[in-house]
Amino acid sequence: MIWHDGIPTLEAVNEMSRNTLGAHLNMIFTDIGADYITASMPVNHTTHQPMGLLHGGASAALAETVGSVAGWLCINKEKQNCVGLELNCNHVKGKREGTVYATARPLHIGGSTQVWDIRILDEQDKLICVSRLTIAVIRKIAP
């Protein structure tokens, strides 16, 4: 298992997402396993671009949200923080309506960096977007 404090509850992860961009875009964490975390996001007027397709920025926001939460769940929160360094997204299929699901799995969890693979799929398990998020793990600075 990769999580620092054990597998968190979906309720706890969704609660920490209140009043965030993820909440504004109606992202909901739906599944957590020993080495992955998944969240959903609706594809509708709130996540469309002007042509009526899922906005690439909404997919990027979903990928970064899921990957960042995954990274945070892997660190010692009393001694460390994590911040995004780089996000790469390849948008491979358009989507007009429904729901997409982003699952983050680690490629590397190190002492100073983490790299996450995030796959965004639709309800039929068709690949919509593939992303890679690199996170820096930094020492927590006392207030």
PDB file of C-alpha atoms in Angstrom:
ATOM      1  CA  MET A   1       0.000   0.000   0.000  1.00  0.00           C
ATOM      2  CA  ILE A   2       1.284   3.460  -0.911  1.00  0.00           C
ATOM      3  CA  TRP A   3      -0.784   5.689   1.397  1.00  0.00           C
ATOM      4  CA  HIS A   4       1.158   7.108   4.358  1.00  0.00           C
ATOM      5  CA  ASP A   5      -1.672   6.891   6.892  1.00  0.00           C
ATOM      6  CA  GLY A   6      -3.552   3.903   5.488  1.00  0.00           C
ATOM      7  CA  ILE A   7      -6.396   3.945   2.990  1.00  0.00           C
ATOM      8  CA  PRO A   8      -8.460   7.082   3.641  1.00  0.00           C
ATOM      9  CA  THR A   9     -12.230   7.079   3.456  1.00  0.00           C
ATOM     10  CA  LEU A  10     -13.981   8.564   0.454  1.00  0.00           C
ATOM     11  CA  GLU A  11     -15.913  10.761   2.878  1.00  0.00           C
ATOM     12  CA  ALA A  12     -12.677  12.260   4.257  1.00  0.00           C
ATOM     13  CA  VAL A  13     -11.182  12.875   0.813  1.00  0.00           C
ATOM     14  CA  ASN A  14     -14.384  14.441  -0.514  1.00  0.00           C
ATOM     15  CA  GLU A  15     -14.670  16.611   2.615  1.00  0.00           C
ATOM     16  CA  MET A  16     -11.183  18.056   2.126  1.00  0.00           C
ATOM     17  CA  SER A  17     -12.206  18.997  -1.415  1.00  0.00           C
ATOM     18  CA  ARG A  18     -14.953  21.366  -0.255  1.00  0.00           C
ATOM     19  CA  ASN A  19     -14.648  24.962  -1.465  1.00  0.00           C
ATOM     20  CA  THR A  20     -12.039  24.080  -4.106  1.00  0.00           C
ATOM     21  CA  LEU A  21     -11.899  24.167  -7.898  1.00  0.00           C
ATOM     22  CA  GLY A  22     -12.726  20.466  -7.852  1.00  0.00           C
ATOM     23  CA  ALA A  23     -15.921  21.124  -5.935  1.00  0.00           C
ATOM     24  CA  HIS A  24     -16.814  23.952  -8.335  1.00  0.00           C
ATOM     25  CA  LEU A  25     -16.485  21.501 -11.258  1.00  0.00           C
ATOM     26  CA  ASN A  26     -18.473  18.835  -9.342  1.00  0.00           C
ATOM     27  CA  MET A  27     -15.552  16.413  -9.008  1.00  0.00           C
ATOM     28  CA  ILE A  28     -16.287  13.571  -6.604  1.00  0.00           C
ATOM     29  CA  PHE A  29     -13.802  10.971  -5.374  1.00  0.00           C
ATOM     30  CA  THR A  30     -15.412   7.619  -6.075  1.00  0.00           C
ATOM     31  CA  ASP A  31     -12.846   4.905  -5.319  1.00  0.00           C
ATOM     32  CA  ILE A  32      -9.605   4.391  -3.415  1.00  0.00           C
ATOM     33  CA  GLY A  33      -7.535   1.226  -3.494  1.00  0.00           C
ATOM     34  CA  ALA A  34      -4.133   0.183  -2.211  1.00  0.00           C
ATOM     35  CA  ASP A  35      -2.330   1.962  -5.082  1.00  0.00           C
ATOM     36  CA  TYR A  36      -4.851   4.183  -6.885  1.00  0.00           C
ATOM     37  CA  ILE A  37      -7.504   6.846  -6.407  1.00  0.00           C
ATOM     38  CA  THR A  38     -10.377   7.726  -8.745  1.00  0.00           C
ATOM     39  CA  ALA A  39     -12.622  10.766  -9.088  1.00  0.00           C
ATOM     40  CA  SER A  40     -15.493  11.561 -11.436  1.00  0.00           C
ATOM     41  CA  MET A  41     -16.506  14.794 -13.167  1.00  0.00           C
ATOM     42  CA  PRO A  42     -19.631  15.527 -15.208  1.00  0.00           C
ATOM     43  CA  VAL A  43     -19.365  16.551 -18.836  1.00  0.00           C
ATOM     44  CA  ASN A  44     -21.930  19.333 -19.196  1.00  0.00           C
ATOM     45  CA  HIS A  45     -22.226  23.101 -19.605  1.00  0.00           C
ATOM     46  CA  THR A  46     -19.886  23.661 -16.627  1.00  0.00           C
ATOM     47  CA  THR A  47     -17.032  21.684 -18.206  1.00  0.00           C
ATOM     48  CA  HIS A  48     -17.605  22.365 -21.928  1.00  0.00           C
ATOM     49  CA  GLN A  49     -15.576  24.522 -24.264  1.00  0.00           C
ATOM     50  CA  PRO A  50     -17.485  26.775 -26.727  1.00  0.00           C
ATOM     51  CA  MET A  51     -17.940  23.959 -29.298  1.00  0.00           C
ATOM     52  CA  GLY A  52     -19.815  21.820 -26.754  1.00  0.00           C
ATOM     53  CA  LEU A  53     -16.990  19.366 -26.027  1.00  0.00           C
ATOM     54  CA  LEU A  54     -15.255  18.599 -22.756  1.00  0.00           C
ATOM     55  CA  HIS A  55     -12.775  21.433 -22.221  1.00  0.00           C
ATOM     56  CA  GLY A  56      -9.138  20.330 -22.148  1.00  0.00           C
ATOM     57  CA  GLY A  57      -8.609  22.602 -19.161  1.00  0.00           C
ATOM     58  CA  ALA A  58     -11.367  20.791 -17.267  1.00  0.00           C
ATOM     59  CA  SER A  59      -9.643  17.470 -18.019  1.00  0.00           C
ATOM     60  CA  ALA A  60      -6.337  18.979 -16.858  1.00  0.00           C
ATOM     61  CA  ALA A  61      -7.980  20.258 -13.672  1.00  0.00           C
ATOM     62  CA  LEU A  62      -9.405  16.787 -12.995  1.00  0.00           C
ATOM     63  CA  ALA A  63      -6.036  15.129 -13.642  1.00  0.00           C
ATOM     64  CA  GLU A  64      -4.143  17.571 -11.434  1.00  0.00           C
ATOM     65  CA  THR A  65      -6.725  17.306  -8.659  1.00  0.00           C
ATOM     66  CA  VAL A  66      -6.655  13.514  -8.546  1.00  0.00           C
ATOM     67  CA  GLY A  67      -2.859  13.338  -8.850  1.00  0.00           C
ATOM     68  CA  SER A  68      -2.250  16.043  -6.256  1.00  0.00           C
ATOM     69  CA  VAL A  69      -4.567  14.420  -3.729  1.00  0.00           C
ATOM     70  CA  ALA A  70      -2.868  11.075  -4.381  1.00  0.00           C
ATOM     71  CA  GLY A  71       0.538  12.659  -3.806  1.00  0.00           C
ATOM     72  CA  TRP A  72      -0.611  14.330  -0.609  1.00  0.00           C
ATOM     73  CA  LEU A  73      -1.942  11.026   0.717  1.00  0.00           C
ATOM     74  CA  CYS A  74       1.555   9.509   0.322  1.00  0.00           C
ATOM     75  CA  ILE A  75       3.483  12.009   2.450  1.00  0.00           C
ATOM     76  CA  ASN A  76       4.058  12.583   6.159  1.00  0.00           C
ATOM     77  CA  LYS A  77       1.746  15.589   6.548  1.00  0.00           C
ATOM     78  CA  GLU A  78       3.447  16.760   9.755  1.00  0.00           C
ATOM     79  CA  LYS A  79       6.851  17.081   8.045  1.00  0.00           C
ATOM     80  CA  GLN A  80       6.136  17.453   4.312  1.00  0.00           C
ATOM     81  CA  ASN A  81       4.066  19.234   1.701  1.00  0.00           C
ATOM     82  CA  CYS A  82       3.798  18.494  -1.989  1.00  0.00           C
ATOM     83  CA  VAL A  83       3.409  20.876  -4.903  1.00  0.00           C
ATOM     84  CA  GLY A  84       2.884  20.331  -8.598  1.00  0.00           C
ATOM     85  CA  LEU A  85       5.892  20.801 -10.872  1.00  0.00           C
ATOM     86  CA  GLU A  86       4.583  19.763 -14.280  1.00  0.00           C
ATOM     87  CA  LEU A  87       1.382  18.473 -15.833  1.00  0.00           C
ATOM     88  CA  ASN A  88       1.205  16.980 -19.318  1.00  0.00           C
ATOM     89  CA  CYS A  89      -2.134  16.094 -20.915  1.00  0.00           C
ATOM     90  CA  ASN A  90      -2.875  14.344 -24.185  1.00  0.00           C
ATOM     91  CA  HIS A  91      -6.526  14.744 -25.139  1.00  0.00           C
ATOM     92  CA  VAL A  92      -7.241  11.703 -27.289  1.00  0.00           C
ATOM     93  CA  LYS A  93     -11.040  11.655 -27.633  1.00  0.00           C
ATOM     94  CA  GLY A  94     -13.781  14.253 -27.422  1.00  0.00           C
ATOM     95  CA  LYS A  95     -16.811  13.938 -25.171  1.00  0.00           C
ATOM     96  CA  ARG A  96     -20.057  15.950 -25.213  1.00  0.00           C
ATOM     97  CA  GLU A  97     -22.038  14.636 -22.249  1.00  0.00           C
ATOM     98  CA  GLY A  98     -21.990  12.118 -19.444  1.00  0.00           C
ATOM     99  CA  THR A  99     -19.268  11.530 -16.886  1.00  0.00           C
ATOM    100  CA  VAL A 100     -15.527  11.024 -16.988  1.00  0.00           C
ATOM    101  CA  TYR A 101     -13.431   9.158 -14.420  1.00  0.00           C
ATOM    102  CA  ALA A 102      -9.795   9.946 -13.633  1.00  0.00           C
ATOM    103  CA  THR A 103      -7.617   7.334 -11.959  1.00  0.00           C
ATOM    104  CA  ALA A 104      -4.174   8.214 -10.621  1.00  0.00           C
ATOM    105  CA  ARG A 105      -1.537   5.502 -10.194  1.00  0.00           C
ATOM    106  CA  PRO A 106       2.061   6.101  -9.168  1.00  0.00           C
ATOM    107  CA  LEU A 107       4.957   5.711 -11.566  1.00  0.00           C
ATOM    108  CA  HIS A 108       7.440   6.920  -8.937  1.00  0.00           C
ATOM    109  CA  ILE A 109       7.078   7.814  -5.252  1.00  0.00           C
ATOM    110  CA  GLY A 110      10.385   9.157  -3.993  1.00  0.00           C
ATOM    111  CA  GLY A 111      11.608  11.267  -1.137  1.00  0.00           C
ATOM    112  CA  SER A 112      11.752  14.463  -3.189  1.00  0.00           C
ATOM    113  CA  THR A 113       9.575  13.780  -6.250  1.00  0.00           C
ATOM    114  CA  GLN A 114       6.553  11.795  -7.284  1.00  0.00           C
ATOM    115  CA  VAL A 115       5.318  10.991 -10.795  1.00  0.00           C
ATOM    116  CA  TRP A 116       1.690  10.029 -11.373  1.00  0.00           C
ATOM    117  CA  ASP A 117      -0.021   8.492 -14.393  1.00  0.00           C
ATOM    118  CA  ILE A 118      -3.611   9.703 -14.664  1.00  0.00           C
ATOM    119  CA  ARG A 119      -6.006   8.094 -17.145  1.00  0.00           C
ATOM    120  CA  ILE A 120      -9.358   9.758 -17.812  1.00  0.00           C
ATOM    121  CA  LEU A 121     -11.959   7.326 -19.153  1.00  0.00           C
ATOM    122  CA  ASP A 122     -15.635   7.659 -20.002  1.00  0.00           C
ATOM    123  CA  GLU A 123     -18.520   5.409 -18.932  1.00  0.00           C
ATOM    124  CA  GLN A 124     -17.607   2.876 -21.645  1.00  0.00           C
ATOM    125  CA  ASP A 125     -13.946   2.787 -20.509  1.00  0.00           C
ATOM    126  CA  LYS A 126     -12.854   4.709 -23.632  1.00  0.00           C
ATOM    127  CA  LEU A 127      -9.691   6.748 -23.119  1.00  0.00           C
ATOM    128  CA  ILE A 128     -10.459  10.482 -23.172  1.00  0.00           C
ATOM    129  CA  CYS A 129      -7.180  11.903 -21.830  1.00  0.00           C
ATOM    130  CA  VAL A 130      -3.873  10.574 -20.555  1.00  0.00           C
ATOM    131  CA  SER A 131      -1.835  12.736 -18.194  1.00  0.00           C
ATOM    132  CA  ARG A 132       1.398  12.681 -16.272  1.00  0.00           C
ATOM    133  CA  LEU A 133       1.815  14.794 -13.134  1.00  0.00           C
ATOM    134  CA  THR A 134       5.184  15.438 -11.501  1.00  0.00           C
ATOM    135  CA  ILE A 135       5.085  16.570  -7.874  1.00  0.00           C
ATOM    136  CA  ALA A 136       7.843  17.994  -5.673  1.00  0.00           C
ATOM    137  CA  VAL A 137       7.889  16.773  -2.087  1.00  0.00           C
ATOM    138  CA  ILE A 138       9.139  19.603   0.100  1.00  0.00           C
ATOM    139  CA  ARG A 139       9.945  20.064   3.765  1.00  0.00           C
ATOM    140  CA  LYS A 140       7.115  21.685   5.687  1.00  0.00           C
ATOM    141  CA  ILE A 141       8.129  25.083   6.969  1.00  0.00           C
ATOM    142  CA  ALA A 142       6.980  25.924  10.478  1.00  0.00           C
ATOM    143  CA  PRO A 143       4.707  28.996  10.721  1.00  0.00           C
TER     144      PRO A 143
END
